[in-house]
């Protein structure tokens, strides 16, 4: 299924964009620590020349401050660079909730680049509209709303560190549990609702625990609809994820929610990760058996109980074959 060869891996080219105050500069600093050549806000007309001259992986910051900024021009540049088979071009978009951005600007007393009259809210709204096409086309959306700097570093390193295998080819799958009252994960590609399953919250001895505890997981799994639900999610992902690869996606975030994000969704994410990480977890699709799989329990992370972790780490030095998807 996999074979190492002497063909050099495509050189990674990252275009990092997003909302001012959402952490783009922090992401670029982390990438610089990961041995990327970092250039922040060069004129758009210089992108091709920068890439042509670079000898290492490159991370280029592009946002509303960039001279000649235009979302369509950025997307045209991405499409143009992707024609080169020796490059692996990815567009990253950093975002955060408006209230969080306002708080960050208040704390730093910095001026928003699009707040011409000092109104930060208007600047955020203008920039959101201006960069909306980039967010829609992004390979990876990083929402830093509830992501402190150490967690952001861990996240970026897990995706892009050459030493952790973050430079491997193929699809990286992130499985996330969350609580609906806290809002939908904005980076999610697919969202599934587990609130119809019976809730351990109403069992006094289980309420303070989480789906990481065996007795909570057993309670959730005893629901007669749990197994069919998990089976159908698994079957859907076996169909959808290989098609994501065909469409050029490099990251897929699957979010499963419940009322508190502590019991049912956590149980399902853990079980689903175990299934997908199994050698035959993606069925007969070639190459999918080595796709990296990440787990995050959003509400537990906010409470300091857990963080990102690998269900299956990237395999360095190997390239999966493209999945063989039946013709439509």
Coordinates of C-alpha atoms in Angstrom, one line a residue:
X1 CA 0.0 0.0 0.0
X2 CA 2.9 2.3 0.8
X3 CA 6.4 2.5 -0.6
X4 CA 9.2 4.8 0.0
X5 CA 10.9 6.3 -3.0
X6 CA 13.7 8.7 -3.8
X7 CA 11.4 11.4 -5.3
X8 CA 11.7 14.6 -3.3
X9 CA 8.6 15.5 -1.4
X10 CA 6.8 18.6 -2.8
X11 CA 8.0 21.8 -1.1
X12 CA 5.5 23.2 1.2
X13 CA 4.2 26.7 0.5
X14 CA 1.8 28.2 3.1
X15 CA -0.2 31.3 2.6
X16 CA -1.4 32.5 6.0
X17 CA -4.2 35.0 6.0
X18 CA -7.2 35.8 8.3
X19 CA -8.5 38.5 10.6
X20 CA -6.3 41.0 12.3
X21 CA -5.9 40.0 15.9
X22 CA -6.8 36.4 15.3
X23 CA -3.2 35.1 15.6
X24 CA -1.7 35.2 12.1
X25 CA 1.6 36.7 13.3
X26 CA 1.8 34.1 16.1
X27 CA 1.2 31.3 13.5
X28 CA 4.0 32.7 11.3
X29 CA 6.4 32.9 14.3
X30 CA 5.7 29.2 15.1
X31 CA 6.2 28.2 11.5
X32 CA 9.5 30.1 11.5
X33 CA 10.5 28.0 14.5
X34 CA 9.6 24.9 12.4
X35 CA 12.2 25.9 9.8
X36 CA 9.9 27.7 7.4
X37 CA 11.2 30.8 5.6
X38 CA 8.7 33.4 6.7
X39 CA 7.8 36.6 4.8
X40 CA 5.0 38.7 6.1
X41 CA 2.9 40.9 3.9
X42 CA 5.0 41.1 0.7
X43 CA 3.4 42.8 -2.3
X44 CA 1.1 40.3 -4.0
X45 CA 3.1 40.8 -7.3
X46 CA 6.2 39.3 -5.6
X47 CA 4.7 36.0 -4.5
X48 CA 5.8 34.0 -7.5
X49 CA 9.3 35.4 -7.3
X50 CA 9.5 34.6 -3.5
X51 CA 8.5 31.1 -4.1
X52 CA 10.9 30.6 -7.0
X53 CA 13.9 31.8 -5.0
X54 CA 13.1 29.9 -1.8
X55 CA 15.0 26.8 -1.0
X56 CA 13.1 25.8 2.2
X57 CA 9.4 25.5 3.0
X58 CA 7.9 29.0 2.9
X59 CA 5.2 30.7 4.9
X60 CA 3.8 33.9 3.5
X61 CA 1.6 36.3 5.5
X62 CA -1.1 37.8 3.3
X63 CA -3.9 40.0 4.8
X64 CA -5.7 43.3 4.4
X65 CA -2.4 45.2 5.1
X66 CA -0.7 43.7 2.1
X67 CA 0.0 46.2 -0.7
X68 CA -2.5 45.6 -3.5
X69 CA -4.5 43.1 -1.4
X70 CA -7.4 41.6 -3.2
X71 CA -8.9 38.2 -2.2
X72 CA -9.4 37.2 -5.9
X73 CA -5.8 38.0 -6.7
X74 CA -4.7 35.9 -3.7
X75 CA -6.8 32.9 -4.9
X76 CA -5.5 33.4 -8.4
X77 CA -1.9 33.2 -7.1
X78 CA -2.7 30.0 -5.1
X79 CA -4.2 28.4 -8.2
X80 CA -1.2 29.5 -10.3
X81 CA 1.3 28.1 -7.8
X82 CA -0.6 24.8 -7.5
X83 CA 0.0 24.1 -11.1
X84 CA 3.7 23.3 -10.2
X85 CA 3.8 19.6 -9.1
X86 CA 6.9 20.3 -7.0
X87 CA 5.0 22.6 -4.7
X88 CA 2.4 21.7 -2.0
X89 CA 0.5 25.0 -1.7
X90 CA -1.9 25.5 1.3
X91 CA -4.0 28.4 2.3
X92 CA -4.5 28.9 6.1
X93 CA -7.1 31.3 7.5
X94 CA -6.9 32.5 11.2
X95 CA -10.2 33.7 12.8
X96 CA -11.8 34.4 16.1
X97 CA -15.1 35.6 17.5
X98 CA -15.7 39.3 17.2
X99 CA -15.9 39.9 20.9
X100 CA -12.6 38.2 21.4
X101 CA -11.0 40.3 18.7
X102 CA -12.4 43.5 20.3
X103 CA -11.0 42.4 23.7
X104 CA -7.6 41.7 22.2
X105 CA -7.5 45.1 20.5
X106 CA -8.6 46.8 23.8
X107 CA -5.9 45.0 25.7
X108 CA -3.1 45.9 23.3
X109 CA -4.4 49.4 22.4
X110 CA -3.5 48.8 18.8
X111 CA -5.3 50.3 15.9
X112 CA -7.2 48.0 13.5
X113 CA -5.8 48.4 10.0
X114 CA -9.3 48.9 8.5
X115 CA -10.7 51.1 11.4
X116 CA -10.3 54.3 9.5
X117 CA -12.2 56.3 12.1
X118 CA -11.0 54.4 15.2
X119 CA -14.1 52.1 15.3
X120 CA -12.7 48.6 15.8
X121 CA -16.0 46.9 15.3
X122 CA -16.4 48.5 11.8
X123 CA -12.8 47.5 11.0
X124 CA -13.5 43.9 12.0
X125 CA -16.7 43.8 9.9
X126 CA -15.0 45.3 6.9
X127 CA -12.1 42.9 7.1
X128 CA -14.4 39.9 7.6
X129 CA -16.2 40.8 4.4
X130 CA -13.0 41.5 2.5
X131 CA -11.4 38.2 3.4
X132 CA -14.5 36.0 3.2
X133 CA -13.5 34.4 -0.1
X134 CA -10.2 33.3 1.5
X135 CA -11.9 31.7 4.4
X136 CA -14.3 29.9 2.1
X137 CA -11.3 28.5 0.0
X138 CA -8.9 27.8 2.9
X139 CA -7.4 24.4 3.3
X140 CA -7.3 25.0 7.1
X141 CA -9.3 27.4 9.3
X142 CA -7.7 28.0 12.7
X143 CA -10.2 29.5 15.2
X144 CA -8.2 31.0 18.1
X145 CA -11.2 32.1 20.1
X146 CA -10.5 29.7 22.9
X147 CA -7.0 28.8 22.0
X148 CA -4.3 30.2 24.3
X149 CA -0.8 30.6 22.9
X150 CA 0.6 27.3 24.1
X151 CA -2.4 25.4 22.6
X152 CA -2.0 27.3 19.3
X153 CA 1.7 26.3 19.2
X154 CA 0.9 22.7 19.9
X155 CA -1.8 22.7 17.2
X156 CA 0.4 24.3 14.5
X157 CA 3.3 22.0 15.4
X158 CA 1.1 19.0 15.1
X159 CA 0.0 20.0 11.6
X160 CA 3.3 21.4 10.1
X161 CA 6.3 20.1 12.1
X162 CA 8.6 18.1 9.8
X163 CA 9.9 16.3 12.9
X164 CA 6.4 15.1 13.9
X165 CA 5.5 14.0 10.4
X166 CA 3.3 17.1 9.9
X167 CA 4.8 17.4 6.4
X168 CA 3.4 14.1 5.3
X169 CA 1.1 13.9 2.3
X170 CA -2.6 12.9 2.5
X171 CA -5.5 13.9 4.6
X172 CA -5.3 14.9 8.3
X173 CA -8.6 14.0 10.0
X174 CA -9.5 15.9 13.2
X175 CA -12.4 14.5 15.4
X176 CA -13.8 17.1 17.8
X177 CA -16.4 16.9 20.6
X178 CA -18.2 20.1 21.6
X179 CA -21.2 21.5 23.4
X180 CA -24.0 23.1 21.4
X181 CA -24.7 25.9 23.9
X182 CA -21.1 27.0 23.4
X183 CA -21.5 27.4 19.7
X184 CA -20.7 25.3 16.6
X185 CA -17.0 24.8 15.8
X186 CA -16.4 27.2 12.9
X187 CA -13.6 25.0 11.5
X188 CA -15.8 21.9 11.2
X189 CA -16.4 20.4 7.8
X190 CA -19.1 18.0 9.1
X191 CA -21.3 18.5 12.3
X192 CA -23.2 15.6 13.9
X193 CA -25.7 15.8 16.8
X194 CA -25.6 13.2 19.6
X195 CA -28.1 14.8 21.8
X196 CA -30.8 12.2 21.0
X197 CA -28.8 9.6 23.0
X198 CA -29.5 9.2 26.7
X199 CA -27.6 11.7 28.9
X200 CA -25.3 10.6 31.7
X201 CA -25.6 14.1 33.1
X202 CA -28.8 13.0 34.8
X203 CA -27.2 10.1 36.6
X204 CA -25.7 11.5 39.8
X205 CA -22.6 9.3 40.0
X206 CA -21.8 9.9 36.3
X207 CA -22.5 13.6 36.0
X208 CA -19.1 14.9 37.2
X209 CA -17.2 12.4 35.0
X210 CA -16.6 12.5 31.3
X211 CA -16.8 10.2 28.3
X212 CA -13.1 9.4 28.9
X213 CA -14.3 7.4 32.0
X214 CA -15.2 3.8 31.3
X215 CA -18.5 3.8 33.2
X216 CA -19.7 6.9 31.4
X217 CA -18.8 5.4 28.0
X218 CA -20.5 2.1 28.9
X219 CA -23.7 4.0 29.8
X220 CA -23.7 5.9 26.5
X221 CA -22.9 2.7 24.5
X222 CA -25.8 0.9 26.2
X223 CA -28.3 3.1 24.4
X224 CA -29.9 1.0 21.7
X225 CA -29.4 3.7 19.1
X226 CA -25.7 4.2 19.9
X227 CA -24.2 1.4 17.8
X228 CA -26.3 2.1 14.7
X229 CA -25.4 5.8 14.9
X230 CA -21.7 5.0 15.2
X231 CA -21.9 2.5 12.3
X232 CA -23.6 5.1 10.1
X233 CA -21.1 7.8 10.9
X234 CA -18.3 5.5 10.2
X235 CA -19.8 4.4 6.9
X236 CA -20.4 8.0 5.9
X237 CA -16.8 8.9 6.5
X238 CA -15.6 6.0 4.5
X239 CA -17.5 7.5 1.6
X240 CA -16.8 11.2 2.2
X241 CA -13.2 11.4 3.3
X242 CA -11.7 9.9 0.2
X243 CA -13.8 12.3 -1.9
X244 CA -12.4 15.2 0.2
X245 CA -8.9 14.1 -1.0
X246 CA -10.0 14.0 -4.6
X247 CA -11.2 17.6 -4.2
X248 CA -7.8 18.6 -2.9
X249 CA -8.6 19.0 0.8
X250 CA -5.7 18.3 3.2
X251 CA -7.6 18.7 6.5
X252 CA -11.1 17.5 7.5
X253 CA -12.6 18.3 10.9
X254 CA -15.5 16.2 12.0
X255 CA -17.4 17.7 15.0
X256 CA -19.8 15.8 17.2
X257 CA -21.9 17.7 19.7
X258 CA -24.1 17.1 22.7
X259 CA -25.5 19.3 25.4
X260 CA -22.5 19.7 27.6
X261 CA -19.7 18.4 25.4
X262 CA -18.5 16.1 28.2
X263 CA -20.3 12.8 27.9
X264 CA -22.0 11.6 24.8
X265 CA -20.0 13.5 22.2
X266 CA -16.7 12.6 23.9
X267 CA -17.7 8.9 24.0
X268 CA -18.5 8.9 20.3
X269 CA -15.4 10.8 19.2
X270 CA -13.2 8.3 21.1
X271 CA -15.0 5.3 19.6
X272 CA -14.9 6.8 16.1
X273 CA -11.2 7.6 16.4
X274 CA -10.5 4.0 17.4
X275 CA -12.4 2.7 14.4
X276 CA -10.8 5.1 11.9
X277 CA -7.3 4.4 13.3
X278 CA -7.7 0.7 12.8
X279 CA -5.7 -0.8 9.8
X280 CA -9.0 -1.3 8.0
X281 CA -10.7 1.7 9.3
X282 CA -11.2 3.3 5.9
X283 CA -12.2 0.0 4.2
X284 CA -10.6 -0.7 0.9
X285 CA -9.4 2.8 0.1
X286 CA -5.7 2.7 -0.7
X287 CA -3.5 5.0 1.4
X288 CA -6.2 6.0 3.9
X289 CA -4.8 3.6 6.4
X290 CA -2.0 6.0 7.2
X291 CA -4.0 9.3 7.3
X292 CA -3.1 11.1 10.6
X293 CA -6.1 11.3 13.0
X294 CA -6.3 13.9 15.7
X295 CA -8.7 14.1 18.7
X296 CA -9.8 17.2 20.5
X297 CA -12.5 17.5 23.2
X298 CA -13.2 21.2 23.0
X299 CA -15.1 21.7 26.3
X300 CA -12.7 19.5 28.2
X301 CA -9.8 21.4 26.8
X302 CA -11.4 24.7 27.9
X303 CA -11.6 23.2 31.4
X304 CA -7.9 22.2 31.3
X305 CA -8.8 18.5 31.4
X306 CA -7.3 17.5 28.1
X307 CA -5.8 18.8 24.9
X308 CA -5.1 17.7 21.3
X309 CA -3.7 14.3 20.9
X310 CA -3.0 11.8 18.1
X311 CA -5.2 8.8 17.6
X312 CA -2.8 7.9 14.8
X313 CA 0.4 9.9 14.2
X314 CA 1.6 10.8 10.7
X315 CA 4.1 8.4 9.2
X316 CA 7.2 10.3 8.1
X317 CA 8.7 9.5 4.7
X318 CA 5.7 7.7 3.2
X319 CA 3.1 9.0 0.8
X320 CA -0.3 7.3 0.5
X321 CA -1.7 6.5 -2.9
X322 CA -4.7 8.5 -3.9
X323 CA -7.9 6.7 -2.8
X324 CA -9.6 4.7 -5.6
X325 CA -13.1 6.2 -5.7
X326 CA -15.6 4.6 -8.0
X327 CA -16.6 6.9 -10.9
X328 CA -19.9 8.6 -10.5

